[in-house]
Coordinates of C-alpha atoms and ligand atoms in Angstrom, one line a residue:
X208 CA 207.7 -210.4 185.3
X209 CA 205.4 -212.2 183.6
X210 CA 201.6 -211.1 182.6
X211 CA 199.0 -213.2 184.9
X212 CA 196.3 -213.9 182.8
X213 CA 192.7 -215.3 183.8
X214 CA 190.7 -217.5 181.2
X215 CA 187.3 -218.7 182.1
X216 CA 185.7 -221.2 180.0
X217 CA 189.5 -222.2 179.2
X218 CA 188.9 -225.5 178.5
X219 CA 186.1 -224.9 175.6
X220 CA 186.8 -224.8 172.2
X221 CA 188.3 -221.1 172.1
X222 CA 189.2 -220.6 175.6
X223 CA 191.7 -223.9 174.9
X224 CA 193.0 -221.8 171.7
X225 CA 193.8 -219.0 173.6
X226 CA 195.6 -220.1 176.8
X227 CA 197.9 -221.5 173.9
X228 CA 198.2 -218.3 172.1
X229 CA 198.9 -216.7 175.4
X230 CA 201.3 -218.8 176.9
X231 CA 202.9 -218.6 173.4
X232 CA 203.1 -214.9 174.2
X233 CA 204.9 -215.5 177.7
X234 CA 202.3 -214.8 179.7
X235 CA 201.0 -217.1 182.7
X236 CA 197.7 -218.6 182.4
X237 CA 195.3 -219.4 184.9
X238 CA 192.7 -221.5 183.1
X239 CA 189.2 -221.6 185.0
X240 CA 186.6 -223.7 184.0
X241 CA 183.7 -226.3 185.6
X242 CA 183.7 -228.7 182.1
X243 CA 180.2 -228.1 181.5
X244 CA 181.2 -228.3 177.8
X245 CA 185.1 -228.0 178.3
X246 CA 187.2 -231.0 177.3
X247 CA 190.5 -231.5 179.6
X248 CA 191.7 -233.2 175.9
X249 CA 191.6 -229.7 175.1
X250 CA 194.1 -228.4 177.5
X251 CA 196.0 -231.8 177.5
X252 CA 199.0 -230.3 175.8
X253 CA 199.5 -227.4 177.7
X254 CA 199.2 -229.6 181.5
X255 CA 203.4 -229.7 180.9
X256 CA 203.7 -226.1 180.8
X257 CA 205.4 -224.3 184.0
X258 CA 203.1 -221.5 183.3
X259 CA 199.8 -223.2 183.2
X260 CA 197.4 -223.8 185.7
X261 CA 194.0 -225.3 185.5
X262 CA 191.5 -224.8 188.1
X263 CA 188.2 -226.6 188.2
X264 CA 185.2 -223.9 189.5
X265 CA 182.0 -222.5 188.6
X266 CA 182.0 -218.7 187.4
X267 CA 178.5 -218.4 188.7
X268 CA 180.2 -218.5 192.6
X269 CA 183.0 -216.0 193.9
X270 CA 186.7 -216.4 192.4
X271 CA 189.5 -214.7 194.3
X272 CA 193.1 -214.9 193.0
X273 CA 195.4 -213.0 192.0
X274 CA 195.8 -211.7 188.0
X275 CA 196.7 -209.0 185.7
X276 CA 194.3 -209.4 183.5
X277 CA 190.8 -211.2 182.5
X278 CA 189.5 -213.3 179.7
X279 CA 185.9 -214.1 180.3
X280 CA 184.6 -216.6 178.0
X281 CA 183.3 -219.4 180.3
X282 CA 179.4 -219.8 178.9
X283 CA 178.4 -222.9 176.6
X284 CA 178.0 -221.9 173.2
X285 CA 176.4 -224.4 171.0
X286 CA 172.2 -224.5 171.0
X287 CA 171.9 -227.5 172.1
X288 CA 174.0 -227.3 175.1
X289 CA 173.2 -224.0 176.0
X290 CA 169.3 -224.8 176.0
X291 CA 170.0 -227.9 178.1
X292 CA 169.6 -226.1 181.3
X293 CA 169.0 -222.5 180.4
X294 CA 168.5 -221.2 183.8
X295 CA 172.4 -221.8 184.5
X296 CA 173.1 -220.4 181.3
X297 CA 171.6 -217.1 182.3
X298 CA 173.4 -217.6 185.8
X299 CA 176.6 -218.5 183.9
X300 CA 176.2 -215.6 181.9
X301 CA 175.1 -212.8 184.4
X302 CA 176.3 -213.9 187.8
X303 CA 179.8 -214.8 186.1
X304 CA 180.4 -211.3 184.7
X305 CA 179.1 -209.8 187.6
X306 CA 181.4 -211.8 189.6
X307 CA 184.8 -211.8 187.1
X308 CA 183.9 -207.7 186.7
X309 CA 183.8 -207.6 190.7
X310 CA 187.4 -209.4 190.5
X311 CA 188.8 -207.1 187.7
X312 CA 186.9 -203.9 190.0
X313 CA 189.1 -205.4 193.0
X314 CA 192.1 -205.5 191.3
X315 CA 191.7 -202.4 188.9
X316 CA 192.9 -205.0 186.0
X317 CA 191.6 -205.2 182.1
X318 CA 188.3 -207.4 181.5
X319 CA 187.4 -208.7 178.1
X320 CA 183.9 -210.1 177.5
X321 CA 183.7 -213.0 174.6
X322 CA 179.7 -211.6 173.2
X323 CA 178.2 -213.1 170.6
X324 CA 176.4 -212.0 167.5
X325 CA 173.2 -213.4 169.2
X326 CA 173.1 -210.1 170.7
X327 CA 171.5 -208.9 167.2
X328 CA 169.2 -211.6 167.3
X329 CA 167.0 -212.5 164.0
X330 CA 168.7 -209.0 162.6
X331 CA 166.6 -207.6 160.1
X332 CA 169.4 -205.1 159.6
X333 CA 171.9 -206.8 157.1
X334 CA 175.4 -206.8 157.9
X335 CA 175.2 -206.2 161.4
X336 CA 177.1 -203.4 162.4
X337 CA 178.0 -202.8 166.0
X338 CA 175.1 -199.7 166.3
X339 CA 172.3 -202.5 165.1
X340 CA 170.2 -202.9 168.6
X341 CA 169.1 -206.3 167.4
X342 CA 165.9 -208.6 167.3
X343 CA 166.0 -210.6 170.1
X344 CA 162.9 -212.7 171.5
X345 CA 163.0 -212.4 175.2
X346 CA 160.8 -215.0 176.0
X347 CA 162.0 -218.4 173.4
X348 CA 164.6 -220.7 173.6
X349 CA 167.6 -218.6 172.8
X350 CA 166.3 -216.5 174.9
X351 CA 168.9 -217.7 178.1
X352 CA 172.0 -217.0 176.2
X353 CA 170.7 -213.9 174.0
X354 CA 169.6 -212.4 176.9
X355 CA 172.3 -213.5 179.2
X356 CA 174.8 -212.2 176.9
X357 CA 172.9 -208.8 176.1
X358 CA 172.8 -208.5 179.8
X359 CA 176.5 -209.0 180.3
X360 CA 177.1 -205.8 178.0
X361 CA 175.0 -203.9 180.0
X362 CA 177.0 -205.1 183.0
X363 CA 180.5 -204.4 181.7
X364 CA 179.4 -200.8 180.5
X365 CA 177.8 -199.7 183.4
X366 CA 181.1 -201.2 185.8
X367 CA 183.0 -198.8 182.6
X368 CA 181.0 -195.8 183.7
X369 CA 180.4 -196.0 187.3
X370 CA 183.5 -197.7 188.2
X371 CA 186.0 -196.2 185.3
X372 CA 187.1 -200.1 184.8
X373 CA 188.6 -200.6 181.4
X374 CA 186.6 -203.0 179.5
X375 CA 186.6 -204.8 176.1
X376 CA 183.3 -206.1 174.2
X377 CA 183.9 -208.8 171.6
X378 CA 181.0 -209.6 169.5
X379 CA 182.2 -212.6 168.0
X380 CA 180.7 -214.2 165.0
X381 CA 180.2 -218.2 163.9
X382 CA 183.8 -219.8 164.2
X383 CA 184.5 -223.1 163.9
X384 CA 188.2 -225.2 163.6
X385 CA 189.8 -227.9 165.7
X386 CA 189.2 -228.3 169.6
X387 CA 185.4 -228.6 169.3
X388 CA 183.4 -231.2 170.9
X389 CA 182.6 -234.3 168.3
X390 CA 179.0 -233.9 170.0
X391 CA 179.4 -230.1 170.2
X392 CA 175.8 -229.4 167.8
X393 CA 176.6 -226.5 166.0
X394 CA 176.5 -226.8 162.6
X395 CA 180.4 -227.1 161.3
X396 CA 180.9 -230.1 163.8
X397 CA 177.7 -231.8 162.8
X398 CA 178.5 -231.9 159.2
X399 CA 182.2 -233.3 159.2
X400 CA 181.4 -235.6 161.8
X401 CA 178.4 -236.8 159.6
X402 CA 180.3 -236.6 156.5
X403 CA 183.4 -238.4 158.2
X404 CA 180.9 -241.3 159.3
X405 CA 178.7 -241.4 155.9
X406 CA 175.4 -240.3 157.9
X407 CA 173.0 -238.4 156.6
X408 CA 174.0 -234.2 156.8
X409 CA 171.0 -232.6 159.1
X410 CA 170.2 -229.0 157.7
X411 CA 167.3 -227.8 159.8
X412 CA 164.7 -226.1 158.0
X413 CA 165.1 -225.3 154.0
X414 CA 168.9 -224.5 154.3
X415 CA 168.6 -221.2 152.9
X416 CA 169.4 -219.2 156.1
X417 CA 172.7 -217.9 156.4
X418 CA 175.9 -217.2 158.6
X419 CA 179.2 -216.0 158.1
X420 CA 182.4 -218.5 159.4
X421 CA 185.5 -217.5 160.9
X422 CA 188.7 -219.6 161.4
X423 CA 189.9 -219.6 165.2
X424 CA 193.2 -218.6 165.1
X425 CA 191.8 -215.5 162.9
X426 CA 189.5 -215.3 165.8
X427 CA 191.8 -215.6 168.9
X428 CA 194.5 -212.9 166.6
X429 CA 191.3 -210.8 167.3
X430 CA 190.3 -211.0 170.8
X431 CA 194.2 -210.6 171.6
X432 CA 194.9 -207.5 169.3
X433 CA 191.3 -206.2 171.5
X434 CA 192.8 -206.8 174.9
X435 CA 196.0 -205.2 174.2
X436 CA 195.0 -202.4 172.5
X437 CA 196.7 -199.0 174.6
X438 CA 194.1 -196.5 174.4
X439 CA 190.7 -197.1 176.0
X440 CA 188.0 -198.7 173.4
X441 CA 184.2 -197.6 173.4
X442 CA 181.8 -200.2 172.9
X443 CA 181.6 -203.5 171.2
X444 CA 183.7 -205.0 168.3
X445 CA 182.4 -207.2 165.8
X446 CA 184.8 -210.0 165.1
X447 CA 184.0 -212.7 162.6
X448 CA 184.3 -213.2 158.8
X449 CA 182.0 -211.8 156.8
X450 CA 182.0 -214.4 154.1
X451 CA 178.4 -215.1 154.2
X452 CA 176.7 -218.7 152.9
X453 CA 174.0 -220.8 153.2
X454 CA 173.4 -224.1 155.2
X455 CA 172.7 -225.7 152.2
X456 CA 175.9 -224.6 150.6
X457 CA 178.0 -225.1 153.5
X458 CA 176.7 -228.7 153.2
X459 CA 177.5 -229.2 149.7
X460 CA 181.0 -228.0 150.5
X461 CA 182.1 -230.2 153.5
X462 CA 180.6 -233.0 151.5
X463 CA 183.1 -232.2 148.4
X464 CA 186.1 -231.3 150.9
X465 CA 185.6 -234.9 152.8
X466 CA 184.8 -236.5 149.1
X467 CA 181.7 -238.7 151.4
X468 CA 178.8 -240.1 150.1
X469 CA 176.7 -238.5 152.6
X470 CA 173.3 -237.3 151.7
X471 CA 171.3 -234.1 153.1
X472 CA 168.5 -235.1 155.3
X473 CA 166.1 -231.7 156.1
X474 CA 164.9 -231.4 159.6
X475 CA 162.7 -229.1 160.9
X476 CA 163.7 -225.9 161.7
X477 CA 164.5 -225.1 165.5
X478 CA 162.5 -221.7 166.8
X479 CA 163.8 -218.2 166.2
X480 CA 166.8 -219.8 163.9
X481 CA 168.5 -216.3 162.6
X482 CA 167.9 -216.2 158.7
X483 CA 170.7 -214.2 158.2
X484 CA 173.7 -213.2 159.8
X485 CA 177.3 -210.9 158.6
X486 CA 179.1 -208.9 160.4
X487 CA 180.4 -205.9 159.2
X488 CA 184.0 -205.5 160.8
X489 CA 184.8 -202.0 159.9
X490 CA 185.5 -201.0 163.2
X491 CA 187.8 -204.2 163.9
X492 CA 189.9 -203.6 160.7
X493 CA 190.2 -199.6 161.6
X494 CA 191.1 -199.6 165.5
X495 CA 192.7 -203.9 165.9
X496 CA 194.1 -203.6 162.1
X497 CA 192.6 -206.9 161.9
X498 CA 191.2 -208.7 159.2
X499 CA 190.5 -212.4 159.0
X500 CA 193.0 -214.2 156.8
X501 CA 192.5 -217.7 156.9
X502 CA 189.6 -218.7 153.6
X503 CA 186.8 -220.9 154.1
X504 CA 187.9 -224.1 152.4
X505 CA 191.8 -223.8 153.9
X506 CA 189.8 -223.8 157.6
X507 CA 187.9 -226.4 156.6
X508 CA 190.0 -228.9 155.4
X509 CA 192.1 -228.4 158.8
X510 CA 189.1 -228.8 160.9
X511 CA 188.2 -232.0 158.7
X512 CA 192.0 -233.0 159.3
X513 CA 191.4 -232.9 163.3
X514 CA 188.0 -235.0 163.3
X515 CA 189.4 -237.4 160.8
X516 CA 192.2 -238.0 163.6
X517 CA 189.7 -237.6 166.5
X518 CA 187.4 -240.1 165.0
X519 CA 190.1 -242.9 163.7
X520 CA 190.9 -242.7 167.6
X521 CA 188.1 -243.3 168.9
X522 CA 187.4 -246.0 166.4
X523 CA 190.8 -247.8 167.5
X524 CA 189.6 -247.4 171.1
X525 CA 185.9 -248.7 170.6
X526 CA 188.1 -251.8 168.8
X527 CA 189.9 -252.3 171.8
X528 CA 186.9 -252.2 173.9
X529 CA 185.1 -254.7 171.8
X530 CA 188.1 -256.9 171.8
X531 CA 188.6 -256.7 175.5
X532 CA 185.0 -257.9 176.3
X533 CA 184.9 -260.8 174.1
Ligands
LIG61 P1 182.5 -224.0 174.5 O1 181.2 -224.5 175.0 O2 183.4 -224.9 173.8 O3 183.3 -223.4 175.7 C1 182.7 -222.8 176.9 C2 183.5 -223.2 178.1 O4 182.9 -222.5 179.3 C3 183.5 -224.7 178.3 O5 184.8 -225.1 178.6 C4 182.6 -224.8 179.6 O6 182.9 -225.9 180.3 C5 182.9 -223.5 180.3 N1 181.8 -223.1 181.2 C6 180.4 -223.1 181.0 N2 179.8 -222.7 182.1 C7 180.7 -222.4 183.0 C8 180.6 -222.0 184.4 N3 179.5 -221.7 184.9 N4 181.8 -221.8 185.0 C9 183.0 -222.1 184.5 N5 183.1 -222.5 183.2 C10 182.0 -222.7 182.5 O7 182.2 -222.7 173.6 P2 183.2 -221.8 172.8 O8 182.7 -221.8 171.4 O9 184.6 -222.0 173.1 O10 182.7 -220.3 173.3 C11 183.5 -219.6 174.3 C12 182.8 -218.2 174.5 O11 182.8 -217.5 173.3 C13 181.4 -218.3 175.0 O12 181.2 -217.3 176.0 C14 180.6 -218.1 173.8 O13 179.3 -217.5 174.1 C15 181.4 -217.1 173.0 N6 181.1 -217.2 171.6 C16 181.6 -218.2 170.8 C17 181.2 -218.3 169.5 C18 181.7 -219.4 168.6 O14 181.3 -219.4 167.4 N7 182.5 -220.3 169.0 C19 180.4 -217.3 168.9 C20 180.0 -216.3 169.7 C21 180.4 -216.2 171.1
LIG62 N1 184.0 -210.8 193.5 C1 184.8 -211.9 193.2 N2 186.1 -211.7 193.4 C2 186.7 -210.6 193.8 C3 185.9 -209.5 194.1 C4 184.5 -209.6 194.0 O1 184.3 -212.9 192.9 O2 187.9 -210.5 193.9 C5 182.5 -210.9 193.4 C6 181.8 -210.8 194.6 O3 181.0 -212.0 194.8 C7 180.8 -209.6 194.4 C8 180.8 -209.4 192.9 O4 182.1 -209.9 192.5 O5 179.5 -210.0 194.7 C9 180.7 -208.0 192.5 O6 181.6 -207.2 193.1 P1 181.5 -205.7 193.4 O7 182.6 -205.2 194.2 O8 181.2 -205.0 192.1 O9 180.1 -205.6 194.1 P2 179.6 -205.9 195.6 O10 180.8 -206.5 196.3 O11 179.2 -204.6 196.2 O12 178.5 -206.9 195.4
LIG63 N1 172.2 -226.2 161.6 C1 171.8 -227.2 160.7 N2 172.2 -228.5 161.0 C2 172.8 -228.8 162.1 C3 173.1 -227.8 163.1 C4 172.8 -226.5 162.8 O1 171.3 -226.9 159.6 O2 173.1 -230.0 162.3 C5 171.8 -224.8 161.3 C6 171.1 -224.0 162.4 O3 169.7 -224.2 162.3 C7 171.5 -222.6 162.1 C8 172.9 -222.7 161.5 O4 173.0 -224.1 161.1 O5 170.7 -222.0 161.1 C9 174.0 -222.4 162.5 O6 173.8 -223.2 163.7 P1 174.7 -223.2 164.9 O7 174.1 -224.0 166.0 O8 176.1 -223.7 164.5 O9 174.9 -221.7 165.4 P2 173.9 -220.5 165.6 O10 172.5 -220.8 165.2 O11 174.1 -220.2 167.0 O12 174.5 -219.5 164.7

């Protein structure tokens, strides 16, 4: 028989990755999600599939069904969208685990948590390894989904002591590739959209802060090789890349890979902007034998490839609209 998989948040940029990995793995795929920032373009190509199912609902309310295991990534991810109403972030954060960890308590059934390197913070511990308790500011604007997420571990660690459920933490790092909203915010998004169109490239503040960019499918080989790992796994893995750069560099480099003509335009920092963030993935290339294979400038020029489409699209289609209402 085949595996019954949950996926919240699978119509977002990496939930939508993964019901494809997964149902490329044989397994059956129950996609929930409420399209707060989920695109059902996103999950267009998998409608056909027998094993496939899509089901619209907020995690922040009861979900009873039947699966063998869970997926929980349903949250918004990007600044901007996250800080749009931050009181249903924390809600989508906290209420949802609470709710998908009472599902996976119910059905004694694996539960993996997508966390974020926001858990560390403005780290003033550089890389971050997974022991790093972070720098967060409870009270500012990231504060909803830093907290939120922090919150969530707590959650899934105390269901893993006091009700023995088997739980996986991945602390993901900054990824990026196809599947992202045009209008998503984050920073790889903004600048080849931007660059595609020959607008200015916003880097907020000096430029000089840093991050550290993973590829999806590198990403999604990770989360999978996390869930079906045998043996039990104590505490959180750091998944990312930890090729480090600056804003202003990654700037410089989508502007070359796109060949635009696009200037830089500096904005104003947004508050409690990390200046720095790596992870170090020791303990994801020891216990998942995982490693991140997919460079920079190859991701890149694919995620380039799938707004250059996106946007010709939606070109032709603001064409047709004009020519329609003439
Ligand atoms: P995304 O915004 O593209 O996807 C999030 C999905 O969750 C969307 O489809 C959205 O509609 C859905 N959602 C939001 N609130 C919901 C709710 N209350 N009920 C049901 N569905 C809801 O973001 P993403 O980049 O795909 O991120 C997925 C997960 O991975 C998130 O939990 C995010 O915190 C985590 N993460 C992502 C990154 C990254 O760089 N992409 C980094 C760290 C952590
Ligand atoms: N829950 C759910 N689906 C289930 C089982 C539980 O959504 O199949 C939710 C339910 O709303 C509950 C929460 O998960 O409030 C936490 O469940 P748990 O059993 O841990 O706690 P309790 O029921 O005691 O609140
Ligand atoms: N950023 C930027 N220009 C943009 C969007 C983001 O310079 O148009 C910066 C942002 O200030 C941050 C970095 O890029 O320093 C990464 O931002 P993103 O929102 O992608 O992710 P996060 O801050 O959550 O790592």
């Amino acid at each position: 028989m085949k595996k019954r998989v949950l996926v919240t948040g699978g119509a977002g940029f990496l939930g939508s990755h993964l019901c494809a990995r997964l149902l490329n793995q044989e397994c059956e795929v129950l996609c929930v999600d409420n399209f707060f920032t989920g695109m059902r373009r996103n999950i267009e190509p998998l409608l056909g599939e027998p094993a496939f199912e899509v089901m619209r609902h907020d995690v922040t309310f009861p979900l009873y069904v039947e699966v063998d295991e869970i997926y929980n990534l349903a949250c918004p991810a990007s600044p901007i969208h996250y800080q749009r109403d931050p009181i249903q972030t924390t809600k989508t954060s906290v209420l949802g685990a609470i709710n998908m960890l009472g599902l996976a308590k119910r059905l004694r059934v694996r539960i993996l948590q997508a966390s974020t390197s926001e858990v560390y913070g403005d780290p003033d511990v550089h890389p971050q390894t997974e022991n790093y308790c972070g720098m967060v500011n409870m009270i500012g604007p990231r504060a909803c989904y830093d907290e939120g997420k922090r919150c969530t571990e707590t959650l899934f660690y105390d269901y893993r002591r006091q009700h023995r459920l088997d739980v996986r933490v991945a602390r993901i790092f900054n990824t990026y590739g196809p599947n992202m909203h045009p209008q998503d915010g984050r920073v790889v998004s903004n600048f080849i959209v931007q660059a595609l169109k020959g607008d200015p490239i916003t880097i907020f503040g000096s430029g000089t802060q840093t991050r550290s960019f993973c590829y999806v499918d590198d990403l999604i080989d990770g989360l999978t090789r996390l869930m079906n790992l045998p043996h039990d796994v104590e505490g959180p893995i750091n998944v990312g890349n930890p090729a480090e750069m600056s804003m202003r560099e990654l700037g410089e480099l989508i502007i070359s890979l796109t060949g635009s003509h696009s200037r830089l335009e500096f904005r104003p920092l947004p508050q409690d902007d990390p200046r720095q963030r790596r992870p170090d993935i020791s303990r994801a290339r020891q216990l998942l034998h995982w490693t991140p294979k997919v460079s920079l400038e190859e991701g890149l020029k694919k995620t380039i490839s799938y707004f250059d489409a996106l946007l010709a699209n939606s070109r032709e289609a603001e064409k047709l609209v004009w020519r329609f209402t003439q």
